[in-house]
Short mmCIF file of C-alpha atoms in Angstrom, two decimals:
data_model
loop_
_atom_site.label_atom_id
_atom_site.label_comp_id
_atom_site.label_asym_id
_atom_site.label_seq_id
_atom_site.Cartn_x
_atom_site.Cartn_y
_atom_site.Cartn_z
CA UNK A 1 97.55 126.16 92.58
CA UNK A 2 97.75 122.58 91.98
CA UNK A 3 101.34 121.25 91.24
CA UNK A 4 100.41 117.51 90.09
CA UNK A 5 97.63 117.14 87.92
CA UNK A 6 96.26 113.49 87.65
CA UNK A 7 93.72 112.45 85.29
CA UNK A 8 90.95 111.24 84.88
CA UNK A 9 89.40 111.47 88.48
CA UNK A 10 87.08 109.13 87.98
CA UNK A 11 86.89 106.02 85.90
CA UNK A 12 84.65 103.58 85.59
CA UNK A 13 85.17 100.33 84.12
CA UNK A 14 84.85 96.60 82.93
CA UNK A 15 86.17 93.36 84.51
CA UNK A 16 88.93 92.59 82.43
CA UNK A 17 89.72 95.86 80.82
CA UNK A 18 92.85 98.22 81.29
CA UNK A 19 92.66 101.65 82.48
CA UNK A 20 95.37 104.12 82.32
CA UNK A 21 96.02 107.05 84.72
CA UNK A 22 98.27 109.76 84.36
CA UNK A 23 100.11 111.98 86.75
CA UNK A 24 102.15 115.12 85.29
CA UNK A 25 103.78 117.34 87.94
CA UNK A 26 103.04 120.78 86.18
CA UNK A 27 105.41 123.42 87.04
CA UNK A 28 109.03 121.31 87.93
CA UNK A 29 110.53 118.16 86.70
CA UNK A 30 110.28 115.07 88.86
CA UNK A 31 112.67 111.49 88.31
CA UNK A 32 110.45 110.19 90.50
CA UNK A 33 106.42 109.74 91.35
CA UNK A 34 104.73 107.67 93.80
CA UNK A 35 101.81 105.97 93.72
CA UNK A 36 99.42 105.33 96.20
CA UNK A 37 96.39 103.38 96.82
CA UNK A 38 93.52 104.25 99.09
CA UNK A 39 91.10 101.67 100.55
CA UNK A 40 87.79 102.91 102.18
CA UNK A 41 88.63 104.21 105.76
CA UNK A 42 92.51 103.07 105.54
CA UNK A 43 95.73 104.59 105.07
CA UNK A 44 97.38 105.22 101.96
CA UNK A 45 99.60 102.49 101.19
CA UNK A 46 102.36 102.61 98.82
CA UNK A 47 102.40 101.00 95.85
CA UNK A 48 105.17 101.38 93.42
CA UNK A 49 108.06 104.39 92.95
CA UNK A 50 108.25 105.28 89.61
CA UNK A 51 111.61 106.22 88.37
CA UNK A 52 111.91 108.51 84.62
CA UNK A 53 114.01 106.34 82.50
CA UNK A 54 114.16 102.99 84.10
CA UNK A 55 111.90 100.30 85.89
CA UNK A 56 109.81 101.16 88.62
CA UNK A 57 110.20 100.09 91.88
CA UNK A 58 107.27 98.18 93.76
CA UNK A 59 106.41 97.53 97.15
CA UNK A 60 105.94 93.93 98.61
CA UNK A 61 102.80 92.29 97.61
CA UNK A 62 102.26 94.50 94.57
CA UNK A 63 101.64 92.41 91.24
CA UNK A 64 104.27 94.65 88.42
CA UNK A 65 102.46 92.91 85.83
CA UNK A 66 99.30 93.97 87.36
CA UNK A 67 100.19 97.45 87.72
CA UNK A 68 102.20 99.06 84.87
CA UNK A 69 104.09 101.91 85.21
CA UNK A 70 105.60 103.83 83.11
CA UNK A 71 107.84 107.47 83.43
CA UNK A 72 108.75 108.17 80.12
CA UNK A 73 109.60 111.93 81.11
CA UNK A 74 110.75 113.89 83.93
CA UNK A 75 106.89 115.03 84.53
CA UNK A 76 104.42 112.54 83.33
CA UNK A 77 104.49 108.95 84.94
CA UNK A 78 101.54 106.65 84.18
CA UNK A 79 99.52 103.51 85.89
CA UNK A 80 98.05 100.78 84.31
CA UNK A 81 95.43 98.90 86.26
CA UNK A 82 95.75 95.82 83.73
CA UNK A 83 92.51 93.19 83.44
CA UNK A 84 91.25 94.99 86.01
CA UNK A 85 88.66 93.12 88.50
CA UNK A 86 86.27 94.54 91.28
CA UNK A 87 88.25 94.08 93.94
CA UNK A 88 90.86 96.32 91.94
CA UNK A 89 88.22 99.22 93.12
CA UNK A 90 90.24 101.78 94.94
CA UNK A 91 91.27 105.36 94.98
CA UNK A 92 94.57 105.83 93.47
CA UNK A 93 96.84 109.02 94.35
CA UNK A 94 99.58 109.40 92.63
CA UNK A 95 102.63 111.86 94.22
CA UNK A 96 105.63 113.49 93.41
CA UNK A 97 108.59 115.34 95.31
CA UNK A 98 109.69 118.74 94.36
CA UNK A 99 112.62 120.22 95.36
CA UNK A 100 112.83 123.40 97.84
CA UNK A 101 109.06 123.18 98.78
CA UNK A 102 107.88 123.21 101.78
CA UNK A 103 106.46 119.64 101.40
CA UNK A 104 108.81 116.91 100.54
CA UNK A 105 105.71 115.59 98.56
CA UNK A 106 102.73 116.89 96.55
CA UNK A 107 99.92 114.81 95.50
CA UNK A 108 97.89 115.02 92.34
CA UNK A 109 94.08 115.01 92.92
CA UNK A 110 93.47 110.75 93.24
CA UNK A 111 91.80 108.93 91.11
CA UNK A 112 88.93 107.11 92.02
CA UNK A 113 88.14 103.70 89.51
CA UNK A 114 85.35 101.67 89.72
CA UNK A 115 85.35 97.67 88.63
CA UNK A 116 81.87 96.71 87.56
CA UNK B 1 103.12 95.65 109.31
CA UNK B 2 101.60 99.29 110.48
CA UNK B 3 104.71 101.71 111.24
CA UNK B 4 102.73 104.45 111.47
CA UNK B 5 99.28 104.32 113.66
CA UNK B 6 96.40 107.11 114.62
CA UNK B 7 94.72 104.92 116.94
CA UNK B 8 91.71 107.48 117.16
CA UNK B 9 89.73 106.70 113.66
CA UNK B 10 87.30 109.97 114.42
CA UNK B 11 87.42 112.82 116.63
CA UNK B 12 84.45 115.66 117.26
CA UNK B 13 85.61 118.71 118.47
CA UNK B 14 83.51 122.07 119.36
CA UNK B 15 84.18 124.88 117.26
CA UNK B 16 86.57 127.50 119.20
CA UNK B 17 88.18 124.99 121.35
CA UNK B 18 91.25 122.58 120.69
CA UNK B 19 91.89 119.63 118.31
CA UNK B 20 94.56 116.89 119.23
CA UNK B 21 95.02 114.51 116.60
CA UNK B 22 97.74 111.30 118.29
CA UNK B 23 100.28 109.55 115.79
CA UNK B 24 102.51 106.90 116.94
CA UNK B 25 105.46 105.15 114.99
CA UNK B 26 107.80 101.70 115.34
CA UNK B 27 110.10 103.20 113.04
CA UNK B 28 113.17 104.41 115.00
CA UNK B 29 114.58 105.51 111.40
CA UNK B 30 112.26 107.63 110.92
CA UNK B 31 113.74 111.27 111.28
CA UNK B 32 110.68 113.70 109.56
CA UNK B 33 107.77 113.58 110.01
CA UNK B 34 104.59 115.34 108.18
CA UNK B 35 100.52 115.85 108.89
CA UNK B 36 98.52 115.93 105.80
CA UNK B 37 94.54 117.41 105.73
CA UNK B 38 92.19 115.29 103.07
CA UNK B 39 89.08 115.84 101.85
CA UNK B 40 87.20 113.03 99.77
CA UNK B 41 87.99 112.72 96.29
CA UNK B 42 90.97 114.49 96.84
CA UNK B 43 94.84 114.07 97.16
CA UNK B 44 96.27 115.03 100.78
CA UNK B 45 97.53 118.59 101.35
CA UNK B 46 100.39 119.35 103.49
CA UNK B 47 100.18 120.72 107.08
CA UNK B 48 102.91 120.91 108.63
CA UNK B 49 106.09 119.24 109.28
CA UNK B 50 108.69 118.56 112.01
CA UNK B 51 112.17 117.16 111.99
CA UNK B 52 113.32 114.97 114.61
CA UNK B 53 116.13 117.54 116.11
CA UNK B 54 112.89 119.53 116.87
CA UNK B 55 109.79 118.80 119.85
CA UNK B 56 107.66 121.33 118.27
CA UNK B 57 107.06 123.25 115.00
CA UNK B 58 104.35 126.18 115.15
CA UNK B 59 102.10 127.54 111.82
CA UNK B 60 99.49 129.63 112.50
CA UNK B 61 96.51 127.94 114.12
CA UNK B 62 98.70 124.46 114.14
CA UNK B 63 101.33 122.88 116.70
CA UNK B 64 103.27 119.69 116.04
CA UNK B 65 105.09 118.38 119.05
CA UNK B 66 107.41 115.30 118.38
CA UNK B 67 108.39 112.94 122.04
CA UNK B 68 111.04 111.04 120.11
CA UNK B 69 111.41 108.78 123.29
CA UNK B 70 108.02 107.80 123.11
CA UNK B 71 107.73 107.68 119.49
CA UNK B 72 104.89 110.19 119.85
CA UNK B 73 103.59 112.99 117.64
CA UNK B 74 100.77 115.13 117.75
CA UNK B 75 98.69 117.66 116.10
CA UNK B 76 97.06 120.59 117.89
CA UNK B 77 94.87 123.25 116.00
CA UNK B 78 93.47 125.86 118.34
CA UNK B 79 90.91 127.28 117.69
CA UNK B 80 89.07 124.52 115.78
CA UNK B 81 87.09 125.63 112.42
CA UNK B 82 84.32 123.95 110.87
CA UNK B 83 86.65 123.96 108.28
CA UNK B 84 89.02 122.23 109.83
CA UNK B 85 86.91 119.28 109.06
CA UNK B 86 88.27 116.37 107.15
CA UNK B 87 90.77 113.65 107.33
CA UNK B 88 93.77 113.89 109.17
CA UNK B 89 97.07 111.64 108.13
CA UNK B 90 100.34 111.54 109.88
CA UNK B 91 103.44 110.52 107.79
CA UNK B 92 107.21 109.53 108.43
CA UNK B 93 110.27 109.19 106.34
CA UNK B 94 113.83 108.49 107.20
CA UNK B 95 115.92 108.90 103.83
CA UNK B 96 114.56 109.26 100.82
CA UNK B 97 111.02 111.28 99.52
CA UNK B 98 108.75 108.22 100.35
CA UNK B 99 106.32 108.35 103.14
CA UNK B 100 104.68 106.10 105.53
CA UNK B 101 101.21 107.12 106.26
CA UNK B 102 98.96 106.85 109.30
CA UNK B 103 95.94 105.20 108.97
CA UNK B 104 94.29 108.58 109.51
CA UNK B 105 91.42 110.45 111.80
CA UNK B 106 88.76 112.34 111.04
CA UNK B 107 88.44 115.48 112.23
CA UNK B 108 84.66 117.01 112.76
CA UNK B 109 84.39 120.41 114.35
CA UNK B 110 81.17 121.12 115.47
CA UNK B 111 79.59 125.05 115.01
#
């Protein structure tokens, strides 16, 4: 079964409003989560590592204040798309390593948000 | 800057016979590397992976072999399944849990 559960899986929303999505690794404890973004047809390209307890870390040409994350506890980190626009329109995935798996990473379910 | 490339955005592949998905990285750091299945909506599930002191990890139906000189990797499913069909990434890592994904190729095996 699944091991990250993100939420929601789909938003919809306004220009200019914040959406929150959360990603909770279920069954282990995780310091730290990575998020991903999804453009139609493209890779996923990382955004931002998420670290329980401190700042996150972003990638190069990722806005922080845009993009607010937050890991208040070893298994629920959470992004912020702030004053979100259209072109903020993606699918976000968000990931997290767990220990003795076979997979170094397991991904929650993506979230797919919509900018009207 | 694209470390990781699938130059192939689509392949079609007759059910029964053999898939080859291609994966090439610049990264000469990278020392693990991981194929990924992904259907719409939904997050990527792991394949299978291979370390770089390997050339080839077996599961099942799927083959990874790794040419390290070449900076090469490849997928091979044999026999092909319908559902077999989706979206195929390749990733890489050197130290550290993050990954550097392909740009992907989709997989559609014909009945």
């Amino acid at each position: 079964g699944a091991v990250v559960s993100q939420h929601p899986s789909r938003v919809i929303c306004k220009s200019g409003t914040s959406v929150k999505i959360e990603c909770r690794s279920l069954d282990f404890q995780a310091t730290t989560m990575f998020w991903y973004r999804q453009f139609p047809k493209q890779s996923l390209m990382l955004m931002a590592t998420s670290n329980e307890g401190s700042k996150a870390t972003y990638e190069q040409g990722v806005e922080k204040d845009k993009f607010l994350i937050n890991h208040a506890s070893l298994t629920l980190s959470t992004l912020t798309v702030t004053s979100a626009h259209p072109e903020d329109s993606s699918f976000y995935i968000c990931s997290a390593p767990r220990t003795g798996g076979v997979s170094p990473l397991h991904f929650g379910n993506g979230t797919r948000l919509t900018v009207t | 800057d694209q470390q990781v490339k699938q130059n192939s955005p689509s392949l079609s592949v007759q059910e029964g016979r053999i898939s080859i998905l291609n994966c090439d990285y610049t990264n000469s750091m990278f020392d693990y590397f991981l194929w990924y299945k992904k259907y719409p909506a939904e997050g990527p599930t792991f394949l299978i992976s291979i370390s770089s002191i390997k050339d080839k990890n077996e599961d099942g139906r799927f083959t990874v072999f790794l040419n390290k000189s070449a900076k090469h990797l490849s997928l091979h499913i044999v026999p092909s399944q319908p559902g077999d069909s989706a979206v195929y990434f390749c990733a890489a890592k050197s130290s550290g849990d993050k990954l550097t994904f392909g740009t992907g190729t989709r997989l559609a095996v014909r009945p």
